[in-house]
Coordinates of C-alpha atoms in Angstrom, one line a residue:
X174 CA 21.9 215.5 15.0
X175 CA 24.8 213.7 16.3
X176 CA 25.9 210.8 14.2
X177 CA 24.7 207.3 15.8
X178 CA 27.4 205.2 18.1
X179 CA 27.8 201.9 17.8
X180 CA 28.1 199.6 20.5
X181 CA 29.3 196.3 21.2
X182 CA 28.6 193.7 24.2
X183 CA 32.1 194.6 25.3
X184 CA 31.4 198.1 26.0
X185 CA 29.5 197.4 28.9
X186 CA 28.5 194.4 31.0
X187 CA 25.3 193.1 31.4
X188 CA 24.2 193.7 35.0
X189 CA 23.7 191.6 38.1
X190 CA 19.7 193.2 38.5
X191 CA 17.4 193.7 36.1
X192 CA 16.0 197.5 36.5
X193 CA 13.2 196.1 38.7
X194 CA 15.5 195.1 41.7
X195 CA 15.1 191.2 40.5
X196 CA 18.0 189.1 39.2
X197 CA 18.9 189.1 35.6
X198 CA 18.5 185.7 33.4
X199 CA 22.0 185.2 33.0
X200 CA 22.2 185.1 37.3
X201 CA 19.3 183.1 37.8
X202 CA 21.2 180.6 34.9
X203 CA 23.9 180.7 36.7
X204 CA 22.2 179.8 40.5
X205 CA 20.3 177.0 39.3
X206 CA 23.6 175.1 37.8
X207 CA 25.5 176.1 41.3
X208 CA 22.6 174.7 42.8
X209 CA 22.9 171.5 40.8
X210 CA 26.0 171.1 41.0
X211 CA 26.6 171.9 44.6
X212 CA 23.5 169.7 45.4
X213 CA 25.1 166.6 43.2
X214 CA 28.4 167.2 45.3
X215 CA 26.5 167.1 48.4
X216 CA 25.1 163.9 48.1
X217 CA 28.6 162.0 46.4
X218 CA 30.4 163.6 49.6
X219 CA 28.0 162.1 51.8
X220 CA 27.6 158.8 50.3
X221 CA 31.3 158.6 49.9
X222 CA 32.2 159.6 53.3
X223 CA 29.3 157.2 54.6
X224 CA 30.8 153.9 52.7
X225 CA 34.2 154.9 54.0
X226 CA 33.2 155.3 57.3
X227 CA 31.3 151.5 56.6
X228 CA 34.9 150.4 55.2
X229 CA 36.9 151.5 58.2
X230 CA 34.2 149.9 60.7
X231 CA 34.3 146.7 58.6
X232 CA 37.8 146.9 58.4
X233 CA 38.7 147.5 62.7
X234 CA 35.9 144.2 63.4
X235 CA 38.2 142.3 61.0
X236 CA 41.5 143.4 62.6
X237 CA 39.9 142.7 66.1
X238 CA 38.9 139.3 65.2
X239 CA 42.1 138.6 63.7
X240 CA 44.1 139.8 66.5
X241 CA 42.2 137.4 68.9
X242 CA 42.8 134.6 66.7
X243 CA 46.5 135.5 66.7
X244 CA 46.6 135.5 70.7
X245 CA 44.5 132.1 70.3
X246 CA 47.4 130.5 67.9
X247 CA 49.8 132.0 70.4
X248 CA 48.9 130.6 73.3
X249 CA 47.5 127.6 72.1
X250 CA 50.3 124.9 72.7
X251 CA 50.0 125.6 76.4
X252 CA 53.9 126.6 76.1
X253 CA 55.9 129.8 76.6
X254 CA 57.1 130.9 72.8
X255 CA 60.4 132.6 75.1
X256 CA 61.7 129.3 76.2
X257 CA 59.3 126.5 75.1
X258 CA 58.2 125.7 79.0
X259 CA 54.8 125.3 80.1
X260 CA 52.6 128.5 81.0
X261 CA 53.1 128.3 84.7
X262 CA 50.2 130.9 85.4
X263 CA 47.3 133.1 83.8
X264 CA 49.3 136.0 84.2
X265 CA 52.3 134.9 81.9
X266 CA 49.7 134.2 79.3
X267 CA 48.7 137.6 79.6
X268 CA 52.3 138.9 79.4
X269 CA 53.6 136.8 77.3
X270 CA 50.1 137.2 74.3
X271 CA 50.7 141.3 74.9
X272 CA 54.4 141.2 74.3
X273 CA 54.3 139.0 71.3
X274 CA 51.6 140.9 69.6
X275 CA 52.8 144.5 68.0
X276 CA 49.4 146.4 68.6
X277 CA 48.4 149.0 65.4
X278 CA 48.0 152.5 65.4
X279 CA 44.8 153.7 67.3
X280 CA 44.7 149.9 68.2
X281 CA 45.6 149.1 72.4
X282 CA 46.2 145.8 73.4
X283 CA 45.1 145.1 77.4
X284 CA 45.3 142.5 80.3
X285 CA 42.9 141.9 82.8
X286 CA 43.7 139.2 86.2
X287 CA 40.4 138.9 88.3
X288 CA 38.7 142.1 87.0
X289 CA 42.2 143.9 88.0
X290 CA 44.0 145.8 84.9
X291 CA 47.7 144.2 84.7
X292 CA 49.2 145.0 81.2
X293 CA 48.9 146.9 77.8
X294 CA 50.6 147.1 74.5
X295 CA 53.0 150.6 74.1
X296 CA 51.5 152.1 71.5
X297 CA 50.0 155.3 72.7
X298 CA 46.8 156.2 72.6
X299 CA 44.3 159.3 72.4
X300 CA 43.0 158.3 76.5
X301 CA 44.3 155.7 79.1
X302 CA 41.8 152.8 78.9
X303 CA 43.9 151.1 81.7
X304 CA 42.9 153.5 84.1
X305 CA 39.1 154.3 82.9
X306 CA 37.0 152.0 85.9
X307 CA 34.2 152.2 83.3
X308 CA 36.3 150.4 80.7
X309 CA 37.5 148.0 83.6
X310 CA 34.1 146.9 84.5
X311 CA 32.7 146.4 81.2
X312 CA 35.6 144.4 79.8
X313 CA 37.7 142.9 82.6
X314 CA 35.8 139.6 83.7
X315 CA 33.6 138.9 81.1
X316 CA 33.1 134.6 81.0
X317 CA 33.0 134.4 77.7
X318 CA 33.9 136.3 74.5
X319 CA 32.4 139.6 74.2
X320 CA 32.2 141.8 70.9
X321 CA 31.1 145.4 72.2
X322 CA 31.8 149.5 72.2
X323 CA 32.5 151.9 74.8
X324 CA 32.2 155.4 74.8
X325 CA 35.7 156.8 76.0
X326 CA 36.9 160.5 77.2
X327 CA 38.4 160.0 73.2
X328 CA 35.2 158.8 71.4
X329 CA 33.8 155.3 70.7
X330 CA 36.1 152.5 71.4
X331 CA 35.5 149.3 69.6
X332 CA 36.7 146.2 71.4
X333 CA 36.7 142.2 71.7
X334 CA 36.9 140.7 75.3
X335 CA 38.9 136.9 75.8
X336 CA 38.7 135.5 78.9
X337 CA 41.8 133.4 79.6
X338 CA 42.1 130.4 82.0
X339 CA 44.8 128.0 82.5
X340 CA 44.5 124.5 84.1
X341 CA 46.1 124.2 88.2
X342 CA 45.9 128.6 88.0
X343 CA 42.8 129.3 89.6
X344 CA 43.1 133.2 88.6
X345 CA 41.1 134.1 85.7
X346 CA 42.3 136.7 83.2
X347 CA 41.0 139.1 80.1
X348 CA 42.7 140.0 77.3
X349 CA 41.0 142.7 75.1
X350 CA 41.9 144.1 71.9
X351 CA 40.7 147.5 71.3
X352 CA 40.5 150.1 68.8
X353 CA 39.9 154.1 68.9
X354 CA 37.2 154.4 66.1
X355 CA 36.6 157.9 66.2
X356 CA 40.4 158.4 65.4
X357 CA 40.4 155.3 63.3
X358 CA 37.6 157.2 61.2
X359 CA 39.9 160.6 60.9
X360 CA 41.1 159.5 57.6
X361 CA 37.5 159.2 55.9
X362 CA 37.0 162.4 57.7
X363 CA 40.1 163.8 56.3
X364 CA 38.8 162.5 52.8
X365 CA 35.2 164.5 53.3
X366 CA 36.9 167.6 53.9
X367 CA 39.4 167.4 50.5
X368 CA 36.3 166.4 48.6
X369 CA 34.3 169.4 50.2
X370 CA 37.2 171.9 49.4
X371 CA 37.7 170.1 45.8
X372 CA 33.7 170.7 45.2
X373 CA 33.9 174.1 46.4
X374 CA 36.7 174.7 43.5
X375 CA 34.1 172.4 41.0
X376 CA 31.4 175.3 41.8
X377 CA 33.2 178.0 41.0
X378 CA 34.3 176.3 38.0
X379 CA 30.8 175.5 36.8
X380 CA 29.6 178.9 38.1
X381 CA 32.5 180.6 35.3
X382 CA 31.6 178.4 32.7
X383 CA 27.8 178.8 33.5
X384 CA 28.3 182.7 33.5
X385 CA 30.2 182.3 30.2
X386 CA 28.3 180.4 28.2
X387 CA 24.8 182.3 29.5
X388 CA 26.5 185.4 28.2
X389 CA 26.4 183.7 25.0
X390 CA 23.0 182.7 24.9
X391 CA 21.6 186.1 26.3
X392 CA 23.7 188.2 23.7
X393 CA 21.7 189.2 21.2
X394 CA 19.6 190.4 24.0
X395 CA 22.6 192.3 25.7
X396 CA 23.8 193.9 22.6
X397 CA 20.4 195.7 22.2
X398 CA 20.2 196.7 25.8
X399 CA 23.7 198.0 25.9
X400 CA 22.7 199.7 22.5
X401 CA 19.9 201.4 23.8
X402 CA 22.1 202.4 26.7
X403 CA 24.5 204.1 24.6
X404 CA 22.0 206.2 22.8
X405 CA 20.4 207.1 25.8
X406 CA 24.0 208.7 27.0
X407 CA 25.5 210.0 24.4
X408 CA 22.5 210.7 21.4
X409 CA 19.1 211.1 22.2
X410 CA 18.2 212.3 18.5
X411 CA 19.0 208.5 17.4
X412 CA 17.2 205.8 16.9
X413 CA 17.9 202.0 17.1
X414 CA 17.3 200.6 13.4
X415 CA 14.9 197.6 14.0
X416 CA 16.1 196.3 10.7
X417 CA 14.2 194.4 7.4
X418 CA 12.2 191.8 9.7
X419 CA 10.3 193.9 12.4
X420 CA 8.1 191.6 12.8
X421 CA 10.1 189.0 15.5
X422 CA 10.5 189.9 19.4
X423 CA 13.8 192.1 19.1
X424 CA 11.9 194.3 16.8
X425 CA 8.7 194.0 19.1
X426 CA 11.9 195.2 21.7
X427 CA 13.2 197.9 19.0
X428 CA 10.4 199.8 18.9
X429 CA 9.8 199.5 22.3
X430 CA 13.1 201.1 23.2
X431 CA 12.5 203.8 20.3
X432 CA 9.6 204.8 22.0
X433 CA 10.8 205.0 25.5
X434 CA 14.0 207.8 24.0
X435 CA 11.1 209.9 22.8
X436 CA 9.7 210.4 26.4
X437 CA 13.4 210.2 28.5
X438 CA 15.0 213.1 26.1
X439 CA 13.3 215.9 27.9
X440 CA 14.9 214.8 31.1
X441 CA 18.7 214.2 29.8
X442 CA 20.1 217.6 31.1
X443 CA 18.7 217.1 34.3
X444 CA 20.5 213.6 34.3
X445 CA 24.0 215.4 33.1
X446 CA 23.4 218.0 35.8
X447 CA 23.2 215.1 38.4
X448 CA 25.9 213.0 37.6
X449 CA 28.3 216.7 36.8
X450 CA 27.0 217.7 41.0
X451 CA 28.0 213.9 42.0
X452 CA 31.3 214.3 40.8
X453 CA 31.9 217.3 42.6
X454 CA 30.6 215.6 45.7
X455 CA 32.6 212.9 45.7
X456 CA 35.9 215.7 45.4
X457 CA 34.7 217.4 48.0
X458 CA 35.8 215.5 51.4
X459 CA 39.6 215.5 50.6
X460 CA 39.1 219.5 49.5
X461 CA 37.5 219.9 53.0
X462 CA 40.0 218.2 54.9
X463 CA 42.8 219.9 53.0
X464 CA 41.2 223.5 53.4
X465 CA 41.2 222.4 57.6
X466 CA 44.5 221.5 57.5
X467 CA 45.6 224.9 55.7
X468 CA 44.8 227.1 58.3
X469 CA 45.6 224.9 61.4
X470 CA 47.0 227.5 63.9
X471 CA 49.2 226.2 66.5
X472 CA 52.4 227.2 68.3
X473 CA 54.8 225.7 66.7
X474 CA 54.8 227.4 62.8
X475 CA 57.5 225.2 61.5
X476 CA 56.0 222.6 63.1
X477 CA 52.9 223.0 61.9
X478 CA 54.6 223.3 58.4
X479 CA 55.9 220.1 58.2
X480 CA 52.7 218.3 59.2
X481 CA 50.8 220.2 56.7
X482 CA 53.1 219.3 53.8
X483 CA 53.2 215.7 55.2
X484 CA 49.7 214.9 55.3
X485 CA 48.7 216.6 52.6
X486 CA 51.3 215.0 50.7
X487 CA 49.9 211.4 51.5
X488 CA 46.5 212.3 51.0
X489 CA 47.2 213.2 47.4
X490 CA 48.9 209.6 47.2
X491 CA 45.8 207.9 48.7
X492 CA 44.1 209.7 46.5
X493 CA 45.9 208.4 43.8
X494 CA 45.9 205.2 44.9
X495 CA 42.3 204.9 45.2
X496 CA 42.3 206.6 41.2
X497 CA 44.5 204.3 40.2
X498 CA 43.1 200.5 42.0
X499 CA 40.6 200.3 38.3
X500 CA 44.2 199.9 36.5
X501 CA 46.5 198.7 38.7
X502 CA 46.0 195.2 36.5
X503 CA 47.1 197.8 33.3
X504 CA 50.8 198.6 34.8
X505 CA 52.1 199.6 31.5
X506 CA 50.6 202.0 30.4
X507 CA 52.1 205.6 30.9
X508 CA 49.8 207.4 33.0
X509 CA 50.3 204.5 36.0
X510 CA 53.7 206.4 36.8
X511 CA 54.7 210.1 36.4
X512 CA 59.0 209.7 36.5
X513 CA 60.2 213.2 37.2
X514 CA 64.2 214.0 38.2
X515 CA 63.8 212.8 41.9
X516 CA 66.8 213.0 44.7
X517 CA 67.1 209.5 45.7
X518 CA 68.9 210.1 49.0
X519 CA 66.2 212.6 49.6
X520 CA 63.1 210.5 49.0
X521 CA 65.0 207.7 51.1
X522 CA 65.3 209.7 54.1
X523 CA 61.8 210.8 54.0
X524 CA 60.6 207.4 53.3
X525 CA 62.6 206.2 56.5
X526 CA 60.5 208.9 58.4
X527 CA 57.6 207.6 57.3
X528 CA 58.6 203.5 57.7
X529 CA 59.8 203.8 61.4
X530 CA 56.3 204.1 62.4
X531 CA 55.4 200.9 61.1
X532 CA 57.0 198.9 64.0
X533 CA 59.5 199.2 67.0
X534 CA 62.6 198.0 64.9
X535 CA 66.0 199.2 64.6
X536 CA 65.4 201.6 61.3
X537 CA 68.9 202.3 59.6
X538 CA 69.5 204.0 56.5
X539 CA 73.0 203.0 54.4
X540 CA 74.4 203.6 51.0
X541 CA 72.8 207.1 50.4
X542 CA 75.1 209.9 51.7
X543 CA 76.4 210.5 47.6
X544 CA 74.3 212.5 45.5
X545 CA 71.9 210.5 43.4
X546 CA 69.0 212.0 41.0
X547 CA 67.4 209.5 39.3
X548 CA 64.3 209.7 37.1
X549 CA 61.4 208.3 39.1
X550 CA 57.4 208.3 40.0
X551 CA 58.7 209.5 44.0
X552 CA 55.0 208.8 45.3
X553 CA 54.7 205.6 43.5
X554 CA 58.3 204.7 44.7
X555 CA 57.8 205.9 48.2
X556 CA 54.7 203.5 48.0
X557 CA 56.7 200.5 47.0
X558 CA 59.6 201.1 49.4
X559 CA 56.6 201.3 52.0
X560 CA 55.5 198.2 50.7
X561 CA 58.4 196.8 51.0
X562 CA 59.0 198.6 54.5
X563 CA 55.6 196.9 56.1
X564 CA 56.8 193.3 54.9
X565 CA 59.9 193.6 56.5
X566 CA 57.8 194.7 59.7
X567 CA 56.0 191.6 59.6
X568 CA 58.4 189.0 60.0
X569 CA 60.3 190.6 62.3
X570 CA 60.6 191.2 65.9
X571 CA 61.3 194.6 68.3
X572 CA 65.2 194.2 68.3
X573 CA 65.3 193.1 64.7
X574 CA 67.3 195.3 62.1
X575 CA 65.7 196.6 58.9
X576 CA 67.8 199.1 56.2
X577 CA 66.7 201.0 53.7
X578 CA 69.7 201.8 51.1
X579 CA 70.4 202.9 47.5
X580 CA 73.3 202.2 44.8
X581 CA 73.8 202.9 41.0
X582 CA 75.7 202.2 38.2
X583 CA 75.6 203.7 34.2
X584 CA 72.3 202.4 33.5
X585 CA 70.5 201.3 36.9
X586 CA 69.2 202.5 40.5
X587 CA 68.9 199.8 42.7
X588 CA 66.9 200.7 46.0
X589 CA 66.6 198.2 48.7
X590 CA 65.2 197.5 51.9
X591 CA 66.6 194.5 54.2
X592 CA 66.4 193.2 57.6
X593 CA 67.8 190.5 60.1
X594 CA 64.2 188.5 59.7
X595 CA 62.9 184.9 59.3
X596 CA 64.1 185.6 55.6
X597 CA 62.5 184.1 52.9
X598 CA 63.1 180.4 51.2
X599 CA 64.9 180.1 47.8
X600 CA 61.7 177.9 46.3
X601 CA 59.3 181.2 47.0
X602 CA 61.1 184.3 46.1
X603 CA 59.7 184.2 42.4
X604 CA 56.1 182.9 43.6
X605 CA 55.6 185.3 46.2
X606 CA 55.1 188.4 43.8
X607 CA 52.0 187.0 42.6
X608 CA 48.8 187.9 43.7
X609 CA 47.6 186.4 47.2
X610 CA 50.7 184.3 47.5
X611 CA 52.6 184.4 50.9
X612 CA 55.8 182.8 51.2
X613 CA 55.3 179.0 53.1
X614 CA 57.6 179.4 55.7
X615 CA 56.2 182.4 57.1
X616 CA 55.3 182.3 61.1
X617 CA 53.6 185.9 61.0
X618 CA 50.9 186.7 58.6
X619 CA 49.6 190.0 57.6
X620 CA 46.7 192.1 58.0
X621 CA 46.6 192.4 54.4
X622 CA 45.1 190.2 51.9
X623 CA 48.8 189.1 50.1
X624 CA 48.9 192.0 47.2
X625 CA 51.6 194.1 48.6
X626 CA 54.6 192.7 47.3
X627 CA 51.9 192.5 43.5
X628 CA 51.9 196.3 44.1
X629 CA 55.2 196.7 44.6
X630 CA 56.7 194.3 40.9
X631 CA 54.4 196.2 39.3
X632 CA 55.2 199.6 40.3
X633 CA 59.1 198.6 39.5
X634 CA 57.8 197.0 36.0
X635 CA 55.8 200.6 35.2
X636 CA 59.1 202.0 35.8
X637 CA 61.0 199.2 33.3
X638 CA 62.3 197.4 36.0
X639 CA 61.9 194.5 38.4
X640 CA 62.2 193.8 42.6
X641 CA 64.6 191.1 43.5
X642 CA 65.0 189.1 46.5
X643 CA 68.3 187.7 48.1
X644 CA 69.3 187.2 51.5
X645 CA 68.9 189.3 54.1
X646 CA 71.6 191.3 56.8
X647 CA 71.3 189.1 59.8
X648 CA 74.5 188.2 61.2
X649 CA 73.0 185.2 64.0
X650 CA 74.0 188.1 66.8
X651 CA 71.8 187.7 69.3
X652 CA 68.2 189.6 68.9
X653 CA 68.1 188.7 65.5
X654 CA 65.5 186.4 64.2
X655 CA 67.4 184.8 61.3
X656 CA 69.2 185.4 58.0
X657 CA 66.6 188.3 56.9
X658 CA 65.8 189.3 53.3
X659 CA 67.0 191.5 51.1
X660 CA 64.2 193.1 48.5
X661 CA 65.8 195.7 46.0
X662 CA 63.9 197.8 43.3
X663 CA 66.2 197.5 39.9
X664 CA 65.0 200.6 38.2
X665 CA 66.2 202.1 35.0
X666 CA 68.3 204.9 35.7
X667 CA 67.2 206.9 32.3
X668 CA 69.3 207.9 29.8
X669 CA 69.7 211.5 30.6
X670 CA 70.7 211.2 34.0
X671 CA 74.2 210.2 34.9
X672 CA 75.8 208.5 38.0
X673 CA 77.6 211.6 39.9

């Protein structure tokens, strides 16, 4: 009988489903808080969004009413405020109230002489109420003061109507002072949508912490589960000890579980047969397409040759990249990269041959006519150089320069790819490398979801070294898009290779 395992909770996480299809406790825990939570941000969002859309209202009537008093003051004394002489019409009280009033943003200031629009404050707004007949007929001959809204091109318009009159002038003339609500209401708007991102953060905060702290609660629990897991994998002889007090649930649970191994033991082989056949499965599409590509017969032989040894070259690197995505987030350990001697000028040519199908770019290689072996991972190199190659696609242009080049020293290999590009801003070369992160400045965005230049750090830190970014090799000749960047792969050279 094989000796007992013991296993933890960390050994294996507690799933998503229960075994019947339905959710587990600890995801039902965790939906009800998001539901509390995100039901509780709901409602402050609105409420909050409703009393600052109540403020903004309240606050536009105020300024309208002021305004009018202002033109009231103004024009009050019956005297020009220019030159101290008597208004000598209704339209210079127009003029003169429009000119000496400095109308607010989303705020329009407008004239009216016998229903006809004459004059408006400067300050632009989202539609031309001076030319909207709508506007005109509402607002430009009211007899006495009106207080009202109007539904613009823009939105809702809120607006107070003044008519003007002047003794011995028998013309009779409108001022109105209006505001753009809708745009007047963008900030409140503006403030719903921060609060509905900032809540959508809160959620996932209080769904972590939920998940978290359910774990705790459900652990004793887990830890039998994941115990009678174990056993059911690895020893089917063992029992679970249900310990001095059987007498609770877990031993109720215990001696459930103990139960269930006697009938399941029988069928263990078959289970090991299963998962031994779905592992050969899962080998067999790249074998297939290998095998096909082996006995391709065509006219060319040499040609054929090369496009055998290419492909199957990067299939065995997708391949490994798909192997190695679980521990990408482990870099350091040894197995990540495989250095081997590696001719650097070599691998850069062929890396070239691979990177000028990325885009229509001027593809120049520089700096690697010496002889160079350096001891490297060439697939996981090639991959970062590629990396690196596809970046420097994307923020350039067809006519745009990008070189790939090498250089050494005693201890270093320094292998770098640069172009004549937007380049990249001093304040994001160091945050660009993390996970997601794009640089700001960037007009052109990926198809990718921001990990590349990840991949490539950590490939360089597997190898003991680091990527650096400087500027690039534009020039400001014409056909170049700017200064470019310059990303370099600072790799150990090893000991036991020296610098021809």
């Amino acid at each position: 009988m094989t000796a007992p395992t013991t296993v933890t909770t960390a050994d294996r996480p507690l799933g998503l489903l229960r075994a019947h299809g339905a959710p587990s406790a600890r995801v039902r825990i965790v939906a009800w808080v998001l539901l509390l939570v995100l039901g509780s941000l709901a409602v402050v969002t609105v409420v909050t969004w409703q009393l600052l859309i109540r403020a903004t209202d309240a606050r536009m009537d105020t300024a309208l009413r002021t305004e009018i008093e202002e033109f009231t003051a103004l024009t009050a004394s019956g005297r020009s405020p220019a030159d101290g002489a008597p208004f000598a019409s209704v339209d210079q009280v127009l003029r003169t109230a429009i000119t000496y009033n400095l109308a607010r943003p989303n705020e329009k200031f407008l004239g009216y002489l016998d229903g006809v629009f004459r004059y408006q404050s400067r300050q632009q707004s989202p539609v031309l109420l001076a030319g909207d007949p709508g506007f005109a007929r509402l607002a430009g001959s009211v007899p006495a003061p009106v207080e009202a809204r109007y539904e613009s091109a823009a939105g809702e318009v809120r607006y107070i109507a003044v008519p003007v009159t002047l003794a011995g002038d028998p013309a009779r003339g409108v001022i109105v002072v209006a505001y753009f609500a809708d745009q007047e209401r963008s900030a409140a708007d503006d403030a719903a949508l921060l609060m509905v991102a900032a809540g959508a953060v809160t959620a996932v905060l209080a769904a972590v912490a939920a998940w978290l702290v359910a774990g705790r609660i459900l652990r004793p629990v887990r830890d039998v589960a994941d115990t009678a897991r174990a056993i059911t994998e690895t020893d089917l002889s063992a029992r679970i000890h249900a310990g001095a007090d059987t007498r609770d649930e877990l031993g109720a649970l215990v001696r459930a579980v103990n139960a269930m191994l006697d009938r399941v033991e029988d069928g263990a082989r078959a289970q090991r047969r299963f998962v031994d056949d779905a592992g050969h499965e899962l080998r067999t599409p790249i074998t297939i397409v290998r095998g096909h590509l082996e006995v391709v017969d065509v006219d060319d032989p040499a040609d054929v040759r090369a496009a055998v040894t290419l492909v199957d070259d990067e299939l065995e690197r997708m391949n490994r990249i798909v192997s190695d995505l679980l521990v990408l987030a482990k870099a350091e350990q040894p197995e990540f990269v495989h250095p081997a001697p590696t001719d650097v000028p070599a691998l850069l040519e062929e890396t070239l041959r691979k990177a000028s199908g990325l885009a229509d770019r001027q593809w120049a290689l520089v700096g690697a006519g010496e002889p160079l072996v350096a001891d490297l991972d060439a697939q996981r190199v090639t991959q970062a150089l590629l990396v690196l190659a596809d970046n420097a696609a994307h923020h350039t242009v067809p006519g745009d320069r990008i070189v790939l080049g090498a250089a050494a020293d005693t201890s270093t290999v320094r292998l770098r790819v640069a172009d004549t590009g937007t380049g990249v801003a001093p304040a994001d070369r160091e945050r660009i490398f993390a996970r997601f992160a794009r640089g700001s400045g960037s007009a052109r965005r990926s198809e990718g979801a921001g990990l590349g230049l990840a991949i490539a750090g950590a490939i360089a830190g597997a190898h003991g070294g680091h990527v650096e970014v400087s500027d690039g090799v534009g020039t400001g000749l014409p056909g170049q898009s700017g200064p470019g960047a310059t990303f370099t792969l600072v790799l150990p050279l090893r000991a036991d290779h020296e610098v021809p």
